[in-house]
Amino acid sequence: MDVVIANLDLYLEGFGVTLLLLGVSGLGALVLGTIIAAMRISPIATLRGIATVYTEIIRNTPLTLVVLFAVVIVPLLGARVPFIISGFIALAVYTSPFVAEALRSGINGVPIGQAEAARSLGLGFSQSVALVIFPQAFRMTIPPLINVFIALAKNTSVVGGVGFVAELFGVGRTLANANGSAVIPILIGVAFFYLVVTVPLGLLATQLERKWVVQR
């Protein structure tokens, strides 16, 4: 484990980039996923169709292809975007359909009478969704959403895997290439830092799930 301790500063630097990728892309995915979920239940058929096609295409495309498209193909088309920004966009776009589907499951769990009551009070579709449906849907889907973000935390390794961003996995790969005899300790160190993020998120999801089950 000497190589891990000697390079702890690199691990911490990569861990910081991983947290940055998780935070920024997670927020982007939450916003985009909420919009997609609203479009999926829209009374306008065109919006529903666009959201459905988007969800099916992105959800069934490998994340590696999405990342490569963002960091390789887009610059070739003339857009000069920093690699870290491309990573944010790729992860947010890839994760957003999973956020949308989690929210849609929560929307389906909201009693139909809630929407009917909102309409009877004179609320339009957007007002009903924002003030009545989504608050309840978010409450019911917090544990599944946390599971989506746990997957996102691990998916950040793909951005480092393609070699453009020095996040945690990218740092581990660089150290492994430079210290071939210590690959196992290096990878254990990488796994430890991922667990620092994913285990607390998993425990939080369990606690929130118990809380919502009791209150519903």
Tab-separated table of C-alpha atoms in Angstrom:
chain	number	residue	atom	x	y	z
A	1	MET	CA	0.000	0.000	0.000
A	2	ASP	CA	3.047	2.254	-0.038
A	3	VAL	CA	2.271	3.462	-3.560
A	4	VAL	CA	-1.256	4.444	-2.466
A	5	ILE	CA	-0.020	6.425	0.525
A	6	ALA	CA	2.742	8.052	-1.510
A	7	ASN	CA	0.226	9.205	-4.103
A	8	LEU	CA	-2.593	10.103	-1.742
A	9	ASP	CA	-2.592	13.674	-3.032
A	10	LEU	CA	-3.319	12.390	-6.555
A	11	TYR	CA	-6.132	10.201	-5.225
A	12	LEU	CA	-7.665	13.180	-3.426
A	13	GLU	CA	-7.347	15.343	-6.527
A	14	GLY	CA	-9.042	12.690	-8.662
A	15	PHE	CA	-11.674	12.191	-5.970
A	16	GLY	CA	-12.427	15.914	-6.062
A	17	VAL	CA	-12.925	15.778	-9.838
A	18	THR	CA	-15.208	12.752	-9.409
A	19	LEU	CA	-17.322	14.646	-6.872
A	20	LEU	CA	-17.434	17.618	-9.252
A	21	LEU	CA	-18.603	15.387	-12.111
A	22	LEU	CA	-21.205	13.803	-9.841
A	23	GLY	CA	-22.529	17.102	-8.511
A	24	VAL	CA	-22.712	19.095	-11.738
A	25	SER	CA	-23.900	16.291	-14.019
A	26	GLY	CA	-26.300	15.054	-11.334
A	27	LEU	CA	-27.921	18.483	-11.105
A	28	GLY	CA	-28.089	18.704	-14.886
A	29	ALA	CA	-29.623	15.245	-15.120
A	30	LEU	CA	-32.204	16.125	-12.458
A	31	VAL	CA	-33.296	19.280	-14.303
A	32	LEU	CA	-33.321	17.634	-17.735
A	33	GLY	CA	-34.976	14.473	-16.404
A	34	THR	CA	-37.726	16.514	-14.746
A	35	ILE	CA	-38.422	18.282	-18.041
A	36	ILE	CA	-38.510	14.956	-19.910
A	37	ALA	CA	-40.855	13.449	-17.298
A	38	ALA	CA	-43.203	16.426	-17.667
A	39	MET	CA	-43.128	16.018	-21.443
A	40	ARG	CA	-43.955	12.302	-21.091
A	41	ILE	CA	-47.255	13.167	-19.397
A	42	SER	CA	-47.996	16.248	-21.489
A	43	PRO	CA	-51.404	16.478	-23.198
A	44	ILE	CA	-49.520	17.480	-26.373
A	45	ALA	CA	-48.803	14.353	-28.408
A	46	THR	CA	-45.731	15.850	-30.108
A	47	LEU	CA	-44.031	16.534	-26.768
A	48	ARG	CA	-44.843	13.031	-25.560
A	49	GLY	CA	-43.391	11.570	-28.749
A	50	ILE	CA	-40.180	13.608	-28.530
A	51	ALA	CA	-39.679	12.645	-24.882
A	52	THR	CA	-40.333	8.964	-25.601
A	53	VAL	CA	-37.889	8.850	-28.513
A	54	TYR	CA	-35.242	10.709	-26.512
A	55	THR	CA	-35.644	8.354	-23.566
A	56	GLU	CA	-35.466	5.178	-25.619
A	57	ILE	CA	-32.485	6.287	-27.705
A	58	ILE	CA	-30.325	7.588	-24.851
A	59	ARG	CA	-31.259	4.857	-22.388
A	60	ASN	CA	-30.329	2.123	-24.874
A	61	THR	CA	-27.053	3.717	-26.016
A	62	PRO	CA	-23.849	2.655	-24.184
A	63	LEU	CA	-22.466	5.404	-21.974
A	64	THR	CA	-19.046	5.052	-23.592
A	65	LEU	CA	-20.511	6.062	-26.951
A	66	VAL	CA	-22.259	9.064	-25.415
A	67	VAL	CA	-19.016	10.211	-23.767
A	68	LEU	CA	-16.966	9.681	-26.922
A	69	PHE	CA	-19.523	11.603	-28.958
A	70	ALA	CA	-19.347	14.523	-26.516
A	71	VAL	CA	-15.559	14.672	-26.153
A	72	VAL	CA	-14.457	13.558	-29.638
A	73	ILE	CA	-17.170	13.990	-32.268
A	74	VAL	CA	-18.574	17.338	-31.090
A	75	PRO	CA	-15.133	19.071	-31.249
A	76	LEU	CA	-14.622	17.618	-34.731
A	77	LEU	CA	-17.860	19.342	-35.764
A	78	GLY	CA	-16.347	22.683	-34.792
A	79	ALA	CA	-17.479	23.160	-31.188
A	80	ARG	CA	-14.548	23.982	-28.883
A	81	VAL	CA	-15.716	22.743	-25.498
A	82	PRO	CA	-13.375	21.922	-22.583
A	83	PHE	CA	-13.188	18.196	-21.882
A	84	ILE	CA	-14.569	18.564	-18.364
A	85	ILE	CA	-17.620	20.420	-19.724
A	86	SER	CA	-18.108	17.683	-22.316
A	87	GLY	CA	-17.986	15.168	-19.473
A	88	PHE	CA	-20.657	17.081	-17.557
A	89	ILE	CA	-22.912	17.159	-20.604
A	90	ALA	CA	-22.406	13.501	-21.520
A	91	LEU	CA	-23.141	12.244	-18.003
A	92	ALA	CA	-26.139	14.554	-17.581
A	93	VAL	CA	-27.649	13.546	-20.920
A	94	TYR	CA	-27.087	9.831	-20.285
A	95	THR	CA	-28.519	9.933	-16.752
A	96	SER	CA	-31.527	12.148	-17.486
A	97	PRO	CA	-33.751	9.380	-18.987
A	98	PHE	CA	-33.257	7.258	-15.862
A	99	VAL	CA	-34.239	10.244	-13.716
A	100	ALA	CA	-37.261	10.817	-15.945
A	101	GLU	CA	-38.394	7.197	-15.697
A	102	ALA	CA	-37.990	7.191	-11.912
A	103	LEU	CA	-40.100	10.351	-11.712
A	104	ARG	CA	-42.682	8.916	-14.089
A	105	SER	CA	-43.096	5.917	-11.814
A	106	GLY	CA	-43.749	8.332	-8.964
A	107	ILE	CA	-46.215	10.293	-11.083
A	108	ASN	CA	-48.090	7.066	-11.792
A	109	GLY	CA	-48.303	6.546	-8.034
A	110	VAL	CA	-50.046	9.872	-7.449
A	111	PRO	CA	-53.806	9.289	-7.137
A	112	ILE	CA	-55.679	10.455	-10.226
A	113	GLY	CA	-58.004	12.390	-7.938
A	114	GLN	CA	-55.158	14.787	-7.125
A	115	ALA	CA	-54.929	15.923	-10.751
A	116	GLU	CA	-58.695	16.112	-11.050
A	117	ALA	CA	-58.902	18.226	-7.899
A	118	ALA	CA	-56.219	20.561	-9.286
A	119	ARG	CA	-58.180	20.986	-12.518
A	120	SER	CA	-61.385	21.623	-10.583
A	121	LEU	CA	-59.607	24.485	-8.817
A	122	GLY	CA	-58.815	26.034	-12.191
A	123	LEU	CA	-55.147	25.061	-12.361
A	124	GLY	CA	-53.678	24.481	-15.802
A	125	PHE	CA	-51.487	21.533	-16.760
A	126	SER	CA	-48.173	23.202	-15.881
A	127	GLN	CA	-49.524	24.473	-12.567
A	128	SER	CA	-50.976	21.064	-11.672
A	129	VAL	CA	-47.677	19.358	-12.461
A	130	ALA	CA	-45.501	21.892	-10.620
A	131	LEU	CA	-47.702	22.432	-7.560
A	132	VAL	CA	-49.544	19.141	-7.073
A	133	ILE	CA	-48.116	16.177	-8.979
A	134	PHE	CA	-44.330	16.667	-8.918
A	135	PRO	CA	-44.041	17.432	-5.173
A	136	GLN	CA	-45.715	14.098	-4.402
A	137	ALA	CA	-43.841	12.235	-7.136
A	138	PHE	CA	-40.462	13.489	-5.901
A	139	ARG	CA	-41.290	12.428	-2.371
A	140	MET	CA	-42.157	8.893	-3.491
A	141	THR	CA	-39.146	8.520	-5.771
A	142	ILE	CA	-36.315	9.901	-3.621
A	143	PRO	CA	-34.842	6.416	-2.907
A	144	PRO	CA	-34.907	5.361	-6.599
A	145	LEU	CA	-33.423	8.720	-7.572
A	146	ILE	CA	-30.595	8.234	-5.090
A	147	ASN	CA	-29.940	4.847	-6.672
A	148	VAL	CA	-29.689	6.611	-10.043
A	149	PHE	CA	-27.094	8.976	-8.573
A	150	ILE	CA	-25.177	6.043	-7.090
A	151	ALA	CA	-24.973	4.620	-10.600
A	152	LEU	CA	-23.911	8.063	-11.848
A	153	ALA	CA	-21.073	8.175	-9.301
A	154	LYS	CA	-19.721	4.932	-10.741
A	155	ASN	CA	-20.380	6.038	-14.319
A	156	THR	CA	-18.013	8.992	-13.848
A	157	SER	CA	-15.228	6.416	-14.274
A	158	VAL	CA	-16.106	6.203	-17.977
A	159	VAL	CA	-15.110	9.859	-18.423
A	160	GLY	CA	-11.725	9.094	-16.877
A	161	GLY	CA	-11.514	5.815	-18.750
A	162	VAL	CA	-11.437	7.513	-22.129
A	163	GLY	CA	-8.424	9.461	-20.922
A	164	PHE	CA	-9.633	13.060	-21.165
A	165	VAL	CA	-10.418	13.921	-17.527
A	166	ALA	CA	-8.204	13.059	-14.549
A	167	GLU	CA	-10.949	11.871	-12.235
A	168	LEU	CA	-10.523	9.036	-9.724
A	169	PHE	CA	-10.464	6.143	-12.187
A	170	GLY	CA	-8.195	8.067	-14.546
A	171	VAL	CA	-5.739	8.686	-11.694
A	172	GLY	CA	-5.830	4.993	-10.794
A	173	ARG	CA	-5.154	4.006	-14.383
A	174	THR	CA	-2.181	6.377	-14.604
A	175	LEU	CA	-0.718	5.051	-11.347
A	176	ALA	CA	-1.264	1.458	-12.449
A	177	ASN	CA	0.589	2.097	-15.714
A	178	ALA	CA	3.503	3.653	-13.803
A	179	ASN	CA	3.564	1.028	-11.038
A	180	GLY	CA	2.720	-2.262	-12.713
A	181	SER	CA	3.719	-4.362	-9.697
A	182	ALA	CA	1.253	-2.563	-7.423
A	183	VAL	CA	-1.889	-2.718	-9.558
A	184	ILE	CA	-4.017	-4.463	-6.928
A	185	PRO	CA	-3.363	-1.956	-4.085
A	186	ILE	CA	-3.879	0.925	-6.514
A	187	LEU	CA	-7.257	-0.414	-7.634
A	188	ILE	CA	-8.247	-1.116	-4.031
A	189	GLY	CA	-7.487	2.530	-3.274
A	190	VAL	CA	-9.684	3.623	-6.184
A	191	ALA	CA	-12.508	1.335	-5.020
A	192	PHE	CA	-12.239	2.721	-1.475
A	193	PHE	CA	-12.843	6.294	-2.623
A	194	TYR	CA	-15.832	5.233	-4.719
A	195	LEU	CA	-17.257	3.477	-1.667
A	196	VAL	CA	-16.861	6.715	0.309
A	197	VAL	CA	-19.508	8.154	-2.021
A	198	THR	CA	-21.763	5.209	-2.837
A	199	VAL	CA	-22.130	3.593	0.604
A	200	PRO	CA	-23.434	6.752	2.351
A	201	LEU	CA	-25.800	7.365	-0.574
A	202	GLY	CA	-27.086	3.794	-0.277
A	203	LEU	CA	-27.639	4.178	3.466
A	204	LEU	CA	-29.433	7.483	2.865
A	205	ALA	CA	-31.710	5.815	0.310
A	206	THR	CA	-32.573	3.055	2.814
A	207	GLN	CA	-33.375	5.529	5.581
A	208	LEU	CA	-35.524	7.725	3.338
A	209	GLU	CA	-37.350	4.706	1.952
A	210	ARG	CA	-38.272	3.572	5.478
A	211	LYS	CA	-39.414	7.091	6.332
A	212	TRP	CA	-41.656	7.426	3.274
A	213	VAL	CA	-43.098	3.932	3.700
A	214	VAL	CA	-44.136	4.776	7.257
A	215	GLN	CA	-45.679	8.126	6.306
A	216	ARG	CA	-47.606	7.026	3.216
